[in-house]
PDB file of C-alpha atoms in Angstrom:
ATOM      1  CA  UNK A  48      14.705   0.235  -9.144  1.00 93.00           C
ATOM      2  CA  UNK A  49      14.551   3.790  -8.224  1.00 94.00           C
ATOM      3  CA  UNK A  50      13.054   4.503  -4.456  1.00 94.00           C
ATOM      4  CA  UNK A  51      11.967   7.327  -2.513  1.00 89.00           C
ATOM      5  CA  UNK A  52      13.233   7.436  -0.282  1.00 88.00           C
ATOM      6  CA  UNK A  53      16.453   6.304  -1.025  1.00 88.00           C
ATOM      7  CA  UNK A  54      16.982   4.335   2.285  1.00 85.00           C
ATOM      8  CA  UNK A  55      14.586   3.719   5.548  1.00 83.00           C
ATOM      9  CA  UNK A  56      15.478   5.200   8.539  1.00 75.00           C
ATOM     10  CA  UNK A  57      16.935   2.968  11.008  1.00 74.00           C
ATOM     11  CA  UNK A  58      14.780   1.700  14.132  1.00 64.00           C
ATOM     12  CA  UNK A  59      15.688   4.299  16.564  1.00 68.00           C
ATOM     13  CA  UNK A  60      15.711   7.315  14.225  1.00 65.00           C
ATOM     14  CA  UNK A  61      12.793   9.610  13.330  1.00 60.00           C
ATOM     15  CA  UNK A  62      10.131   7.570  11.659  1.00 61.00           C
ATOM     16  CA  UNK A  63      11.738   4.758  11.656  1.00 62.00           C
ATOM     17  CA  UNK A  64      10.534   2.594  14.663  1.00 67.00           C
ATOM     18  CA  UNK A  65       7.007   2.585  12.767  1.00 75.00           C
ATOM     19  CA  UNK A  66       8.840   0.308   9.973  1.00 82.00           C
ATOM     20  CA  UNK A  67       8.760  -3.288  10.640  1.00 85.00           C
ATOM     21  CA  UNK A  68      11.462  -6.135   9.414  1.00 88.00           C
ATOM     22  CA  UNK A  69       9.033  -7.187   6.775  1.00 91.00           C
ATOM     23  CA  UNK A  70       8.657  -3.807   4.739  1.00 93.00           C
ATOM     24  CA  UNK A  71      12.588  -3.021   5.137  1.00 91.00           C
ATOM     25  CA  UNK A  72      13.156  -6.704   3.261  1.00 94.00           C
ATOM     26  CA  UNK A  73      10.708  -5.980   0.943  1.00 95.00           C
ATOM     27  CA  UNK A  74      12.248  -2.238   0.621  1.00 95.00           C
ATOM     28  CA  UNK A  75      15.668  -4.003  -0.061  1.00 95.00           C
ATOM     29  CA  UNK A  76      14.095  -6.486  -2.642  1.00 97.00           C
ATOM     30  CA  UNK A  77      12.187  -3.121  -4.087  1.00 97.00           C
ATOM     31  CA  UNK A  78      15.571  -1.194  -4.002  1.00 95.00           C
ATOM     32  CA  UNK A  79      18.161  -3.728  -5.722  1.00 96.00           C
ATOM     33  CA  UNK A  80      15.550  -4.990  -8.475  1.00 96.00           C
ATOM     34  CA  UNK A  81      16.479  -4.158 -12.109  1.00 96.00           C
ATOM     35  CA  UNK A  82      13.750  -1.684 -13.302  1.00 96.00           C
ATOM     36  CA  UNK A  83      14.817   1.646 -13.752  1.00 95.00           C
ATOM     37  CA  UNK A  84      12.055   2.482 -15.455  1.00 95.00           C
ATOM     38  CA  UNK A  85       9.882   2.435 -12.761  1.00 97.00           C
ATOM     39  CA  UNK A  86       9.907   4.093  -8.974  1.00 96.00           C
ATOM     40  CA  UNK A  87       8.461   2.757  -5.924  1.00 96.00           C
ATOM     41  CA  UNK A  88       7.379   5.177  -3.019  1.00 94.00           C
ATOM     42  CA  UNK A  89       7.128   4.051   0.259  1.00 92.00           C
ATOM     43  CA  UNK A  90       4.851   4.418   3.493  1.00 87.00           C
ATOM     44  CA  UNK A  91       2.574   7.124   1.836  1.00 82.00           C
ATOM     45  CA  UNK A  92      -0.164   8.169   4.495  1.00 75.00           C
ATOM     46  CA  UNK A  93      -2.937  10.411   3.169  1.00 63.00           C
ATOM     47  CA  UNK A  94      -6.613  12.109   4.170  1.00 53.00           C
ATOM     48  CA  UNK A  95     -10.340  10.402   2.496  1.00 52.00           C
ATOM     49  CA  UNK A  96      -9.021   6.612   2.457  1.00 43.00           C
ATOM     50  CA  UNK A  97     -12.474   5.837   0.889  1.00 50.00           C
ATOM     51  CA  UNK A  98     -14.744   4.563   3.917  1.00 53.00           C
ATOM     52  CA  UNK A  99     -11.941   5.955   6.596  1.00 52.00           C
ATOM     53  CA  UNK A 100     -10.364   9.214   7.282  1.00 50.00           C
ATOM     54  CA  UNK A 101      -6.786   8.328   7.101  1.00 58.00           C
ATOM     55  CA  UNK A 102      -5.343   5.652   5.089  1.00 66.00           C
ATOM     56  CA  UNK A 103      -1.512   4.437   4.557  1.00 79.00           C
ATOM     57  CA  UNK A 104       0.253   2.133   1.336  1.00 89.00           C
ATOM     58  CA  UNK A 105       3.318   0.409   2.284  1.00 92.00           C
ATOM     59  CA  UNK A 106       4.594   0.651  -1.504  1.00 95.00           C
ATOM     60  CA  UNK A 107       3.239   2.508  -4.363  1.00 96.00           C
ATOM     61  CA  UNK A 108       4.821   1.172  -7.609  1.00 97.00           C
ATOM     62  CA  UNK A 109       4.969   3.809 -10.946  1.00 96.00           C
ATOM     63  CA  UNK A 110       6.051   2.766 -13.707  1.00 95.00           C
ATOM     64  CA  UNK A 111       5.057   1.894 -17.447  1.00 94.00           C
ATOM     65  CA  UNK A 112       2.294  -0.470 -17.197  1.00 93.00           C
ATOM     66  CA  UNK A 113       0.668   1.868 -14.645  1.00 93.00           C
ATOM     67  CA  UNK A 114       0.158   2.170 -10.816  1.00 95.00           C
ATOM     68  CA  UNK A 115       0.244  -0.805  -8.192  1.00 96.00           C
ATOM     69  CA  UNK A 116       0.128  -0.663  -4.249  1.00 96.00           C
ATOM     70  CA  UNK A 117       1.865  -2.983  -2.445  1.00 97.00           C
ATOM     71  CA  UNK A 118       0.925  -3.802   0.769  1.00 95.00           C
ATOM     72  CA  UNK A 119       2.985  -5.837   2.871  1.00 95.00           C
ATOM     73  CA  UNK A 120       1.827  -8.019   5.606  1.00 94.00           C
ATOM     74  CA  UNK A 121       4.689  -9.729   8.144  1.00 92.00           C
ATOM     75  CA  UNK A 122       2.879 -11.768  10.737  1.00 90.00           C
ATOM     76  CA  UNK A 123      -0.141 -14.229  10.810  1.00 91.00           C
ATOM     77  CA  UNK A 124      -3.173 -14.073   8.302  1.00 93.00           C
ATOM     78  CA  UNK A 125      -6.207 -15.869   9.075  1.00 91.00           C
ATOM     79  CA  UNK A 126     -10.075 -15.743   7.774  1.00 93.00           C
ATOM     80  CA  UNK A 127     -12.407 -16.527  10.307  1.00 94.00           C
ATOM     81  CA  UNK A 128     -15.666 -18.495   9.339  1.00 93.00           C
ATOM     82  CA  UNK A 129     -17.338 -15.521  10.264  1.00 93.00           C
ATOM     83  CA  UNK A 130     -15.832 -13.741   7.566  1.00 92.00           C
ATOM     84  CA  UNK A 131     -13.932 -11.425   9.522  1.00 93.00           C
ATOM     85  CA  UNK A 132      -9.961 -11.361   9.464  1.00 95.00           C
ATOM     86  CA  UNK A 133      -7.725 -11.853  12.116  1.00 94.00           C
ATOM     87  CA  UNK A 134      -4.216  -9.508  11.435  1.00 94.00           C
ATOM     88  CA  UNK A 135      -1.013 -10.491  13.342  1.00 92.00           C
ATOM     89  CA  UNK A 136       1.751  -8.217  13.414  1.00 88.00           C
ATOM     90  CA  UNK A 137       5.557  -9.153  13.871  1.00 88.00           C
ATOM     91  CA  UNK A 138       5.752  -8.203  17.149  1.00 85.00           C
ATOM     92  CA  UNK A 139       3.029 -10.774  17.851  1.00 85.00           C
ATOM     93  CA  UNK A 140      -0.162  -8.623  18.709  1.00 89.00           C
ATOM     94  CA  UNK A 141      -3.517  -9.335  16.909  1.00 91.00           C
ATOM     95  CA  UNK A 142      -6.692  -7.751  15.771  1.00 92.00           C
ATOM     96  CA  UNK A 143      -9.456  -8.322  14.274  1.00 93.00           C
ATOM     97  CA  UNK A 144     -11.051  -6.512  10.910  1.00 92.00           C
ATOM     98  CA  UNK A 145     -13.744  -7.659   8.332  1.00 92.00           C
ATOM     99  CA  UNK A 146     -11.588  -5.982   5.775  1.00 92.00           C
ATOM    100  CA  UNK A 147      -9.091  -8.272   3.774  1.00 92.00           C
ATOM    101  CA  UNK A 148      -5.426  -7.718   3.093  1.00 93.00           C
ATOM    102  CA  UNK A 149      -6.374  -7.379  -0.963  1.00 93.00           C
ATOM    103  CA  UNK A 150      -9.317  -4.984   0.387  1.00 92.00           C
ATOM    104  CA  UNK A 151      -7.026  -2.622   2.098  1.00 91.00           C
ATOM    105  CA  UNK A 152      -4.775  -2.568  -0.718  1.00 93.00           C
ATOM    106  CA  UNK A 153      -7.812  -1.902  -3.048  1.00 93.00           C
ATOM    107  CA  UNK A 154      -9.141   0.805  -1.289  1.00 90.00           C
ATOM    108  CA  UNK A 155      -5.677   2.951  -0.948  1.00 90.00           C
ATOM    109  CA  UNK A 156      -5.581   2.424  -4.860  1.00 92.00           C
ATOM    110  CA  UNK A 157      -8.282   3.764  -5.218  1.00 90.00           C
ATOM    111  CA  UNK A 158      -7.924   6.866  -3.385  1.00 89.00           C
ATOM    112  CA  UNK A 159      -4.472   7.261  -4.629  1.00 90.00           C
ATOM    113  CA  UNK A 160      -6.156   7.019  -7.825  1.00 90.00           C
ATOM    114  CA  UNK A 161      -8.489   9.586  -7.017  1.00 88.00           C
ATOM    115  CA  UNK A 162      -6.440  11.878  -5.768  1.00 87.00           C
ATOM    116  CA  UNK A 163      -4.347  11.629  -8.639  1.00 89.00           C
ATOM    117  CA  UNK A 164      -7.320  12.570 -11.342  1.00 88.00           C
ATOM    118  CA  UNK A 165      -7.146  16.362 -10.784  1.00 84.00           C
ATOM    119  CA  UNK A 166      -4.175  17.129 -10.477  1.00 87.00           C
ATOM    120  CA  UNK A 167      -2.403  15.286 -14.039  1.00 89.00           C
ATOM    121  CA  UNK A 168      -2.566  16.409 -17.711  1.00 85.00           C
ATOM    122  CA  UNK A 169      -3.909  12.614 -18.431  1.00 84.00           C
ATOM    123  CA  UNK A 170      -6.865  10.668 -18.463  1.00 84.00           C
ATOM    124  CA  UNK A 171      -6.174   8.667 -14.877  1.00 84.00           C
ATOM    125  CA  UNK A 172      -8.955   6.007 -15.325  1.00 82.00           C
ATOM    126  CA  UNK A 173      -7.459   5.139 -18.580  1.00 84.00           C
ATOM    127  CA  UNK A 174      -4.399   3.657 -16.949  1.00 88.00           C
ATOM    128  CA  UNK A 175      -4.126   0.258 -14.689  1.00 90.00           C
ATOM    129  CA  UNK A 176      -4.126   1.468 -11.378  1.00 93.00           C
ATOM    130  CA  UNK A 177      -3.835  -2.032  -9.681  1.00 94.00           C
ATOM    131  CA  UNK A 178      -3.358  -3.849  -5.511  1.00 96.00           C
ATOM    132  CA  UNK A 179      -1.202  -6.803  -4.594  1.00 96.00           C
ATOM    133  CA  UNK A 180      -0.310  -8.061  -1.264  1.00 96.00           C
ATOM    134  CA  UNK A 181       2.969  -9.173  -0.097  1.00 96.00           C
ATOM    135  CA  UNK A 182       3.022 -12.432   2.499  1.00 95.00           C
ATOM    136  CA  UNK A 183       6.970 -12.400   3.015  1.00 93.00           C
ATOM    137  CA  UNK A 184       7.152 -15.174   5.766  1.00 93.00           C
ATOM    138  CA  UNK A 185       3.650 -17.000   4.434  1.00 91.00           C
ATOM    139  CA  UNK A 186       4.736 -20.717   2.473  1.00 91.00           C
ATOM    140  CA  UNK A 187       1.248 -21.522   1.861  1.00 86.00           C
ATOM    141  CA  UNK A 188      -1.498 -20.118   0.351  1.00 84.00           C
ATOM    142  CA  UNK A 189      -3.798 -18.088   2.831  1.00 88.00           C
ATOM    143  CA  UNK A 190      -7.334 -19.279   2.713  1.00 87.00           C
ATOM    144  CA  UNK A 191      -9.344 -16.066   1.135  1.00 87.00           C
ATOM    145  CA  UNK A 192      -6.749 -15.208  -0.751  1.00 88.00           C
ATOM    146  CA  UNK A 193      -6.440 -17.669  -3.089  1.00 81.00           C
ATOM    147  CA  UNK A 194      -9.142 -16.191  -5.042  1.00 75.00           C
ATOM    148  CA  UNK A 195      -6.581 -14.123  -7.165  1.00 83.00           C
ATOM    149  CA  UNK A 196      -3.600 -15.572  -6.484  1.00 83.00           C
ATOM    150  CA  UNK A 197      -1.900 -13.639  -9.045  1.00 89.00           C
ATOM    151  CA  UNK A 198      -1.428 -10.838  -6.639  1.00 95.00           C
ATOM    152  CA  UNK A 199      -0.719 -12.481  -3.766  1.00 95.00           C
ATOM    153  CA  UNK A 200       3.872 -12.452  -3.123  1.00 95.00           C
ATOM    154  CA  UNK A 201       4.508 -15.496  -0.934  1.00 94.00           C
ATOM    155  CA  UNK A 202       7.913 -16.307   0.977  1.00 94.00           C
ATOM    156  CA  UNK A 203       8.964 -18.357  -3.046  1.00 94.00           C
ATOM    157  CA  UNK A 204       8.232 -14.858  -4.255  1.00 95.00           C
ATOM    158  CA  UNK A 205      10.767 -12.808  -2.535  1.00 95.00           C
ATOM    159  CA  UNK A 206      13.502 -14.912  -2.305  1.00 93.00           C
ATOM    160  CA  UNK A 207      15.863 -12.725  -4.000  1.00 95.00           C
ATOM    161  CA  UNK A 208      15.925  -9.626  -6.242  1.00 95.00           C
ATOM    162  CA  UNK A 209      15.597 -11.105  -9.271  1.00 96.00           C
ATOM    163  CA  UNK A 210      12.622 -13.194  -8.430  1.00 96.00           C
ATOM    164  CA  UNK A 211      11.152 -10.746  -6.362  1.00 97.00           C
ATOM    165  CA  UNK A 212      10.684  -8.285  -9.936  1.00 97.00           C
ATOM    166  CA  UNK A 213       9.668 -11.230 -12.212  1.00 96.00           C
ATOM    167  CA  UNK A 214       6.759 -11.521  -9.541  1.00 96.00           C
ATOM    168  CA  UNK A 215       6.145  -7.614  -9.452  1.00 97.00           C
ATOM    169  CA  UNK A 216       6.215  -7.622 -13.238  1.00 96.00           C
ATOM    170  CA  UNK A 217       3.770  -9.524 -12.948  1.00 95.00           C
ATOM    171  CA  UNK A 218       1.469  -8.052 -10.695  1.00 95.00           C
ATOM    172  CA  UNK A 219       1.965  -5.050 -13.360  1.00 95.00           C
ATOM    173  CA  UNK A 220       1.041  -7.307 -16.027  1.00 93.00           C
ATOM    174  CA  UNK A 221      -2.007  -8.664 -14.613  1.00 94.00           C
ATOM    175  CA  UNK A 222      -3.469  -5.081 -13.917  1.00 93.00           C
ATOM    176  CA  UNK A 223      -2.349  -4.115 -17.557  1.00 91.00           C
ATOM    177  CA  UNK A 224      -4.263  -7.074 -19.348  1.00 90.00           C
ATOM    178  CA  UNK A 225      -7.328  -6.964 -17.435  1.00 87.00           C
ATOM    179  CA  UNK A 226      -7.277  -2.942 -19.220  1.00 81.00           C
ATOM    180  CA  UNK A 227      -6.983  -4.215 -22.119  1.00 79.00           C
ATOM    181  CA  UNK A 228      -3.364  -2.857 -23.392  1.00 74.00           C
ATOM    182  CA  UNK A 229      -0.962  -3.552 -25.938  1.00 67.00           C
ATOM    183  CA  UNK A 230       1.443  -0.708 -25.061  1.00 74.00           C
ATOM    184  CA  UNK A 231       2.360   1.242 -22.169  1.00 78.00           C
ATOM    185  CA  UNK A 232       0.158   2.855 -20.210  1.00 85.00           C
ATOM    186  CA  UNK A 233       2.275   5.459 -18.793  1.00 91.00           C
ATOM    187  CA  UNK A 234       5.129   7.347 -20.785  1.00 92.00           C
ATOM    188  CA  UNK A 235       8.428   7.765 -19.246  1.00 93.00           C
ATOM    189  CA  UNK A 236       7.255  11.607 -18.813  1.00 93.00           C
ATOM    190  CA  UNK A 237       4.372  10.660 -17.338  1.00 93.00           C
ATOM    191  CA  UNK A 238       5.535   8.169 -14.879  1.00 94.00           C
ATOM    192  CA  UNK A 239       7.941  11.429 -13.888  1.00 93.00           C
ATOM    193  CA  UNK A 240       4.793  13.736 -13.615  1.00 92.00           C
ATOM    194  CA  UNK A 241       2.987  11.510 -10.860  1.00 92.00           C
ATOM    195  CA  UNK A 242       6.130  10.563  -8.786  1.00 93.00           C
ATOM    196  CA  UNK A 243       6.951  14.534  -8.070  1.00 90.00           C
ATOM    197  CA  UNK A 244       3.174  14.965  -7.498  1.00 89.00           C
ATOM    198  CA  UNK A 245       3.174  12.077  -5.203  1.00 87.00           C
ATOM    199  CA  UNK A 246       6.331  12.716  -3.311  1.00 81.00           C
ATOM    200  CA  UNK A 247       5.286  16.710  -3.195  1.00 67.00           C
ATOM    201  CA  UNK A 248       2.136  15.652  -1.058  1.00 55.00           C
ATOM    202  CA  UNK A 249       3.609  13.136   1.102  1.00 51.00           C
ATOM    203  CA  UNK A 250       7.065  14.757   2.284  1.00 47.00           C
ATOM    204  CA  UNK A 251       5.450  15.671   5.266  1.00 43.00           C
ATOM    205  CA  UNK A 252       7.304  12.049   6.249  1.00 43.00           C
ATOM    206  CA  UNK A 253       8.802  10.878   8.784  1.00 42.00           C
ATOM    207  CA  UNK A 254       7.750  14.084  11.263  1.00 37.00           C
ATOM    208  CA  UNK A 255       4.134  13.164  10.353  1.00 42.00           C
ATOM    209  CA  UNK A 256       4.492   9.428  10.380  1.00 44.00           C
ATOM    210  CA  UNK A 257       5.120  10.063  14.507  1.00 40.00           C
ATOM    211  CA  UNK A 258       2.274  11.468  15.160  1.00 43.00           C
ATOM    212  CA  UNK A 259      -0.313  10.229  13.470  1.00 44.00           C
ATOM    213  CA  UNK A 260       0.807   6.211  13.978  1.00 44.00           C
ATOM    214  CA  UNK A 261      -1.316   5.836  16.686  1.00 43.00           C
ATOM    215  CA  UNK A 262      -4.683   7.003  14.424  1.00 43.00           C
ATOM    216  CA  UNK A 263      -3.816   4.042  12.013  1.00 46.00           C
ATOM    217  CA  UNK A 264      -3.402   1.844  14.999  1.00 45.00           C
ATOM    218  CA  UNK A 265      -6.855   2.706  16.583  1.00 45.00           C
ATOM    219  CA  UNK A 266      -8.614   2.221  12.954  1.00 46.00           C
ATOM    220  CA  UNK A 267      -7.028  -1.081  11.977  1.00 45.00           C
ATOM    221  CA  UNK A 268      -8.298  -2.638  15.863  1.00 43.00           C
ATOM    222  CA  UNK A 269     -11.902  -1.348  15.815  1.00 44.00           C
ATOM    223  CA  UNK A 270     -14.124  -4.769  17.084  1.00 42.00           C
ATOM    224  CA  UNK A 271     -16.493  -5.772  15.168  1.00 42.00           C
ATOM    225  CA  UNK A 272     -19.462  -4.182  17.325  1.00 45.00           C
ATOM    226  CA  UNK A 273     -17.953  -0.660  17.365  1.00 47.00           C
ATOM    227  CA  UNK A 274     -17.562  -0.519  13.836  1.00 47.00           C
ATOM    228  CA  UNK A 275     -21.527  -0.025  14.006  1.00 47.00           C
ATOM    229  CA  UNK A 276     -20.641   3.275  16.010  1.00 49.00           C
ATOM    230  CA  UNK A 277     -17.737   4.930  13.506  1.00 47.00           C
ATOM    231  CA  UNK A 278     -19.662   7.573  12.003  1.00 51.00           C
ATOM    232  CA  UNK A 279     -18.978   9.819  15.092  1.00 59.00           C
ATOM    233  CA  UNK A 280     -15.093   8.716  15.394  1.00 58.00           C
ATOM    234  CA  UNK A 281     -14.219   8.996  11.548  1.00 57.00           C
ATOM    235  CA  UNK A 282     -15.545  12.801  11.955  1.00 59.00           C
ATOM    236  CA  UNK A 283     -12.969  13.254  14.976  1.00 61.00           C
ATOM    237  CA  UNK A 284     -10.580  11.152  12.791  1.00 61.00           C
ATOM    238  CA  UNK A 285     -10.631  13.236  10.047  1.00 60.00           C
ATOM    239  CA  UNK A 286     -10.377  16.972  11.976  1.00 63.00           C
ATOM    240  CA  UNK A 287      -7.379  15.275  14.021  1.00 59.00           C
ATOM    241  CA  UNK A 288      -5.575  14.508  10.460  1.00 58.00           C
ATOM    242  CA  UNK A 289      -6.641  17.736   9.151  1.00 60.00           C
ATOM    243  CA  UNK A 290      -5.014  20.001  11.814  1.00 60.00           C
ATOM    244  CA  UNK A 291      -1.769  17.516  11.661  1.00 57.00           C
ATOM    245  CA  UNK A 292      -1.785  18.902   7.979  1.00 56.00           C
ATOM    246  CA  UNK A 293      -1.697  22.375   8.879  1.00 54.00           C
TER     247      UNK A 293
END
């Protein structure tokens, strides 16, 4: 499958210490799959991540049944009977969020989508513009999740390239149905047209990725009581990003 980039920087390189074991497996999986037809961009960061300021996809997948985000998720999952989520990371540090995995990965579609409408010679809500999450080291099924399990890549699921696309085709092809379609959604001109948009805004990678980790850091651990108090800190969020931009 065709990537951009074309390889991940290694750990003590520019950008590359913010990349953790999971995504580079899942990059590898991403990179020796069979699909030329389709292009998967990785680590896209962006401004107006619907109800935050900054927002971040692990994969974006283009290709002919429309747009997916992948997001990729290494360490522990668990939903609390509160209905909050506590997030592990590899490196063994938790926090705790009331939005899901699939609910992060929905709301980056989204403003991928979004951003998207403007600035293409196509209808954009006419094409599947879908979410999936990626459990690499998870066997079993990840209670909240199983709701659409569909979407949901487990450790069976990325076991090797060639089971790894059958499940991403598949991903694909549940966003495609639930549009309705009997052809493609995206022509092979098309599918060129958003990948140069895409990788025109975001080459601001991995220069930007440096500076502006520790923003996605302090949004992903906000407790549960100061998430009552954001209004004030998205504001600051957002001019912080904004002058990172310029």
């Amino acid at each position: 499958m065709n990537t951009y980039p074309t390889s991940i920087a290694a750990g003590n390189q520019p950008g590359g210490s913010a990349v953790t074991g999971s995504e580079r497996e899942v990059f590898r999986l991403f990179r020796q799959a069979d699909y030329p037809e389709a292009t998967v961009l990785h680590s896209l960061r962006f401004l107006n991540a619907g109800s935050r300021p900054f927002g971040q996809t692990d994969f974006l997948l283009v290709g002919p049944m429309g747009l997916v985000v992948f997001e990729v998720k290494g360490g522990s999952i668990r939903k609390n009977d509160d209905g909050s989520w506590t997030i592990g990371s590899e490196e063994g540090k938790q926090y705790t969020t009331w939005e899901s995995p699939l609910d992060q990965a929905s709301r980056n579609s989204m403003s991928i989508r979004d951003w998207l409408a403007s600035r293409v010679d196509f209808e954009v809500k006419r094409i599947p513009v879908g979410h999936a999450v990626i459990l690499p080291y998870q066997n079993a099924t990840v209670k909240g999740l199983d709701v659409v399990s569909e979407i949901v890549g487990m450790r069976k699921n990325v076991s090797e390239p060639a089971v790894f696309l059958r499940w991403v085709k598949s991903c694909c092809a549940y966003w495609w149905k639930k549009k309705g379609f009997a052809v493609e959604a995206l022509s092979s001109k098309e599918i060129a047209n958003v990948v140069e948009l895409l990788r025109g805004k975001f080459e601001v990678e991995p220069a930007f990725d440096l500076r502006t980790g520790a923003i996605l850091d302090l949004q992903d651990t906000l407790s549960a009581r100061s998430e009552e108090h954001t209004s004030e800190l998205q504001s600051r969020l957002h001019l912080v990003c904004r002058l990172l931009l310029e």
